[in-house]
Tab-separated table of C-alpha atoms in Angstrom:
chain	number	residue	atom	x	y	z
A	1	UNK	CA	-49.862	14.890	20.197
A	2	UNK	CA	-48.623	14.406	16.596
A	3	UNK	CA	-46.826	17.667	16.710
A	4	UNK	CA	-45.330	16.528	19.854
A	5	UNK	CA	-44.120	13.206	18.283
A	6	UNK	CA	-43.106	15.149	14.977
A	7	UNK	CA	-41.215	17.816	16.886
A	8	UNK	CA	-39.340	15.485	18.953
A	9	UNK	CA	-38.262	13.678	15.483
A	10	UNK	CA	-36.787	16.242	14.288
A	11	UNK	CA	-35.236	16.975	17.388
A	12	UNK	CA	-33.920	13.189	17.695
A	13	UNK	CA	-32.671	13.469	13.723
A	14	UNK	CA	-30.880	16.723	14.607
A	15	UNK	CA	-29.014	16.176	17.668
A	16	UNK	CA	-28.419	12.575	16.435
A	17	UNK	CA	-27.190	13.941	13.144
A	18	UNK	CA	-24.753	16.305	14.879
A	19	UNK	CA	-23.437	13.265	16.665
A	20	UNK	CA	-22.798	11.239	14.373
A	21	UNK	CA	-20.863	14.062	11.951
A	22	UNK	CA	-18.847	14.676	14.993
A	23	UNK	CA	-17.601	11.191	14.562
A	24	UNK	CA	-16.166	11.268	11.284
A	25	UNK	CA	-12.311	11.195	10.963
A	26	UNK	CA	-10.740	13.496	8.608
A	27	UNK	CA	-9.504	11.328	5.236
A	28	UNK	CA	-6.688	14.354	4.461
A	29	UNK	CA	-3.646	13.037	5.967
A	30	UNK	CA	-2.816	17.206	6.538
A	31	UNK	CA	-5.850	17.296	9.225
A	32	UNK	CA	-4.470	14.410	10.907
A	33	UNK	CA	-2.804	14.835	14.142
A	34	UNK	CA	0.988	14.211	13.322
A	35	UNK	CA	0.975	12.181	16.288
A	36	UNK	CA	-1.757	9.324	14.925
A	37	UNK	CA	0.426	9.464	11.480
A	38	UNK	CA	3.754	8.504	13.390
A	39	UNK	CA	1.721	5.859	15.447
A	40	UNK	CA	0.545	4.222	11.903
A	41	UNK	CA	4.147	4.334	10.280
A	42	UNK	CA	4.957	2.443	13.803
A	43	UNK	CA	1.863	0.088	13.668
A	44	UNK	CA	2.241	-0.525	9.668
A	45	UNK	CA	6.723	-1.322	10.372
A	46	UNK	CA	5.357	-3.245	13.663
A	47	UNK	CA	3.406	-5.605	10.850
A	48	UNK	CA	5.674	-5.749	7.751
A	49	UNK	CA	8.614	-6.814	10.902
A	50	UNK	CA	6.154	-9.407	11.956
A	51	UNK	CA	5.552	-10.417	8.553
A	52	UNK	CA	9.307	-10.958	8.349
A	53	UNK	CA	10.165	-12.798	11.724
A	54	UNK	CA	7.197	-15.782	11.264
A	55	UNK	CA	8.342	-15.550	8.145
A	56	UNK	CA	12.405	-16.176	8.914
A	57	UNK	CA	13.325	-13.622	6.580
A	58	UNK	CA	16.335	-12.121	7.256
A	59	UNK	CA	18.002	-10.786	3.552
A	60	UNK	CA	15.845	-7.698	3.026
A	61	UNK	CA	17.007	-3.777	3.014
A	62	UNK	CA	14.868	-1.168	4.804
A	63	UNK	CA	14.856	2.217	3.033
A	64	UNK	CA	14.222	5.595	4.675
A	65	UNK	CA	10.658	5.840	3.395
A	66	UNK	CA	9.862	2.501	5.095
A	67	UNK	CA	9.526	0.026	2.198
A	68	UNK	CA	11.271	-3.303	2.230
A	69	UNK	CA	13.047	-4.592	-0.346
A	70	UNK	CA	13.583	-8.515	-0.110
A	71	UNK	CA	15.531	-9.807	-3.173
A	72	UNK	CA	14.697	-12.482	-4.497
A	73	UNK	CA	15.972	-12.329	-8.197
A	74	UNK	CA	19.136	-9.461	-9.068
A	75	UNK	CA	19.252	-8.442	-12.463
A	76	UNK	CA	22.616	-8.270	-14.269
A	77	UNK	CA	24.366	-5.524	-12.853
A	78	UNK	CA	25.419	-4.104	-16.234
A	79	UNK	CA	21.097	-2.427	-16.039
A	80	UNK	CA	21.485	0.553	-14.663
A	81	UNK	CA	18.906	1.369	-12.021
A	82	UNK	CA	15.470	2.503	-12.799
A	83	UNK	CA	14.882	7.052	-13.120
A	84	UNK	CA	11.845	8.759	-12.436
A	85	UNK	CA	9.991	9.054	-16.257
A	86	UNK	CA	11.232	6.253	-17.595
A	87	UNK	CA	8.313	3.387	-18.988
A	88	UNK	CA	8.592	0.075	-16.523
A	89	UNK	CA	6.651	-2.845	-17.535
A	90	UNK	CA	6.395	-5.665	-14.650
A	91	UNK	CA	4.856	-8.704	-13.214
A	92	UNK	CA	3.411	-8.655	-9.829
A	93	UNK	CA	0.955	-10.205	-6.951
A	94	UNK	CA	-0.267	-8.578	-4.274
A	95	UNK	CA	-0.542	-10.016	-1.121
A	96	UNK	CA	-1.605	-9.095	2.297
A	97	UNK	CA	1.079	-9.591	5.654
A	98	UNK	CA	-1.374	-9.350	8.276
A	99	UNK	CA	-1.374	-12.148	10.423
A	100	UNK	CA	-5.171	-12.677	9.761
A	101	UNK	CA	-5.086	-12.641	6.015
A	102	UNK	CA	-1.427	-13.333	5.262
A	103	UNK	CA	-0.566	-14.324	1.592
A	104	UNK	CA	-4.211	-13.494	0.388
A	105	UNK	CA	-3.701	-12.729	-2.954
A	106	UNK	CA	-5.746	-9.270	-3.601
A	107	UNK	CA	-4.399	-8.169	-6.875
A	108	UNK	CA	-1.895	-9.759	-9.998
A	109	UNK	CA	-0.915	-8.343	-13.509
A	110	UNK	CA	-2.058	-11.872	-14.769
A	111	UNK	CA	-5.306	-11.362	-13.993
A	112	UNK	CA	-5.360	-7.799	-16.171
A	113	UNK	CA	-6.677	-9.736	-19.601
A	114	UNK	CA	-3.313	-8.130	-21.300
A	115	UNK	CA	-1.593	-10.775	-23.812
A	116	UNK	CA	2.136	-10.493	-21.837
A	117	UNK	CA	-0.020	-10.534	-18.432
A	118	UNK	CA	1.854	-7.947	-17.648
A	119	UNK	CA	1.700	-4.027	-16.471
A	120	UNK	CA	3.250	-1.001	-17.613
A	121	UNK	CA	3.657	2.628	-15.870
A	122	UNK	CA	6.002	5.374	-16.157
A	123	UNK	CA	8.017	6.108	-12.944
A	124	UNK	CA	7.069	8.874	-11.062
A	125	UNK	CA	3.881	9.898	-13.224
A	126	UNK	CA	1.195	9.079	-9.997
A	127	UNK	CA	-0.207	5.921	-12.235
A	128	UNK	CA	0.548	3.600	-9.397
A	129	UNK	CA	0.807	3.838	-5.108
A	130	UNK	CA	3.961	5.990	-4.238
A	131	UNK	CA	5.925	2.700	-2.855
A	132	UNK	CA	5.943	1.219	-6.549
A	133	UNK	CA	7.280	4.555	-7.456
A	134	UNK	CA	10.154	4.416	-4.627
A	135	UNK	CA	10.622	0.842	-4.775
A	136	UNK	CA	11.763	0.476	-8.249
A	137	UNK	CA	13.871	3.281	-8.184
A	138	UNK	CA	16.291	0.831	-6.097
A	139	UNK	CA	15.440	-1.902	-8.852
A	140	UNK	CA	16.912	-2.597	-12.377
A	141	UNK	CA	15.441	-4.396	-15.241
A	142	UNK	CA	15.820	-8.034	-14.330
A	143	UNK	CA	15.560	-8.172	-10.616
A	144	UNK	CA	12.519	-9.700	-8.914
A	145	UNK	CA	12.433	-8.250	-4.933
A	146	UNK	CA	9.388	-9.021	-2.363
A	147	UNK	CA	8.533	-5.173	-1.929
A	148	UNK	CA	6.506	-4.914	1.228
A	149	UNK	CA	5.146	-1.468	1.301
A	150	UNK	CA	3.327	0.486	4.714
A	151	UNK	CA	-0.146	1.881	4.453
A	152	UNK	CA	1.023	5.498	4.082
A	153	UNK	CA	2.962	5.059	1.061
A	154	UNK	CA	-0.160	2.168	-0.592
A	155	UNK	CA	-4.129	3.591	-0.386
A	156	UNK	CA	-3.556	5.441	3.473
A	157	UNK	CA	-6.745	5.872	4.852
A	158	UNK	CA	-8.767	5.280	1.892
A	159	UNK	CA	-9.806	1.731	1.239
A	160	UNK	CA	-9.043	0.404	-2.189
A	161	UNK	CA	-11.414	-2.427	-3.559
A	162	UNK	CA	-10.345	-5.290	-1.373
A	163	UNK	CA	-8.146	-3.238	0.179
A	164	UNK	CA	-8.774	-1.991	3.469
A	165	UNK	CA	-7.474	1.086	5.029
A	166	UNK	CA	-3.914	1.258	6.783
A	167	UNK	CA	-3.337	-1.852	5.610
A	168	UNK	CA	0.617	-2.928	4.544
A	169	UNK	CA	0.984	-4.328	1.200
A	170	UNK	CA	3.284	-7.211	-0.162
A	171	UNK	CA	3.604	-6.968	-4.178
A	172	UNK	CA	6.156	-10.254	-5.241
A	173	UNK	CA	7.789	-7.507	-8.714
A	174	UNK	CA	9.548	-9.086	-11.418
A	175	UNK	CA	11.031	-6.100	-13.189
A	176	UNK	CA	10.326	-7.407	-16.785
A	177	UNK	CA	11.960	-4.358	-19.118
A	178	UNK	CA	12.316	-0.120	-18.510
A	179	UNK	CA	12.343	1.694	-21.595
């Protein structure tokens, strides 16, 4: 009888094992069906125009990538626009737009114990998501845009401390100096 019960343990952890691997979605965004990415670029500009409308925000500029820029601030137009490489040093909060946790603050550069309560990172060098990187390449030293960013170009399918996956991101940047 025990070898009964033992064997059909094993045979429970096996098949039940081989279920539950079968389950697992793929976290490379190249084994995903190009189909289910084009459905979360639609679902994650479906929330960020939400976002907008029970918002009543109508000044913002949609760039090919999908980010939106909202300004809020314009820097003198005399600063030329911010190049890949250069050194950017900004304040920000992140917030979430989704109607359940809208405005949630998740993340701020005055909470990073530096003395300016700022944050630095050099354009284009993969320190930060890829929609800080395109974002403030439309930006200039001065300016201070609402920059609401979809999943794909923030943390994708990976969750990110408080951050869960496909999830759009609002960052309030304040584009202190670019050296």
């Amino acid at each position: 009888m025990k070898k009964l019960t033992l064997f059909l343990s094993l045979l429970a952890l096996l098949v039940g094992g081989s279920l539950m691997g079968g389950c697992k979605q793929p976290t490379n965004p190249f084994q995903i069906d190009p189909k289910v990415i084009e459905a979360q670029k639609k679902a994650d500009d479906d929330t960020i125009q939400a976002y907008l409308t029970r918002n009543a925000i109508t000044t913002y500029r949609r760039l090919d990538s999908g980010i939106y820029l909202v300004p809020l601030t314009d820097g003198p137009a005399a600063n030329p626009l911010i190049k890949a490489g250069q050194k950017v040093t900004v304040n920000y909060v992140g917030r979430f737009i989704n109607k359940r946790n809208e405005s949630q603050v998740f993340d701020a550069s005055s909470t990073n114990r530096t003395d300016c309560g700022c944050f630095s990172f050099r354009n284009g060098a993969g320190g930060v998501i890829k929609g800080w990187d395109q974002a403030t390449l439309e930006m200039r030293q001065g300016d201070r845009k609402l920059v609401l960013i979809p999943s794909y170009l923030g943390y994708g399918l990976e969750a990110s401390g408080p951050i869960p996956a496909r999830t759009p991101l609002l960052f309030d940047l304040e584009i202190l100096s670019v050296e």
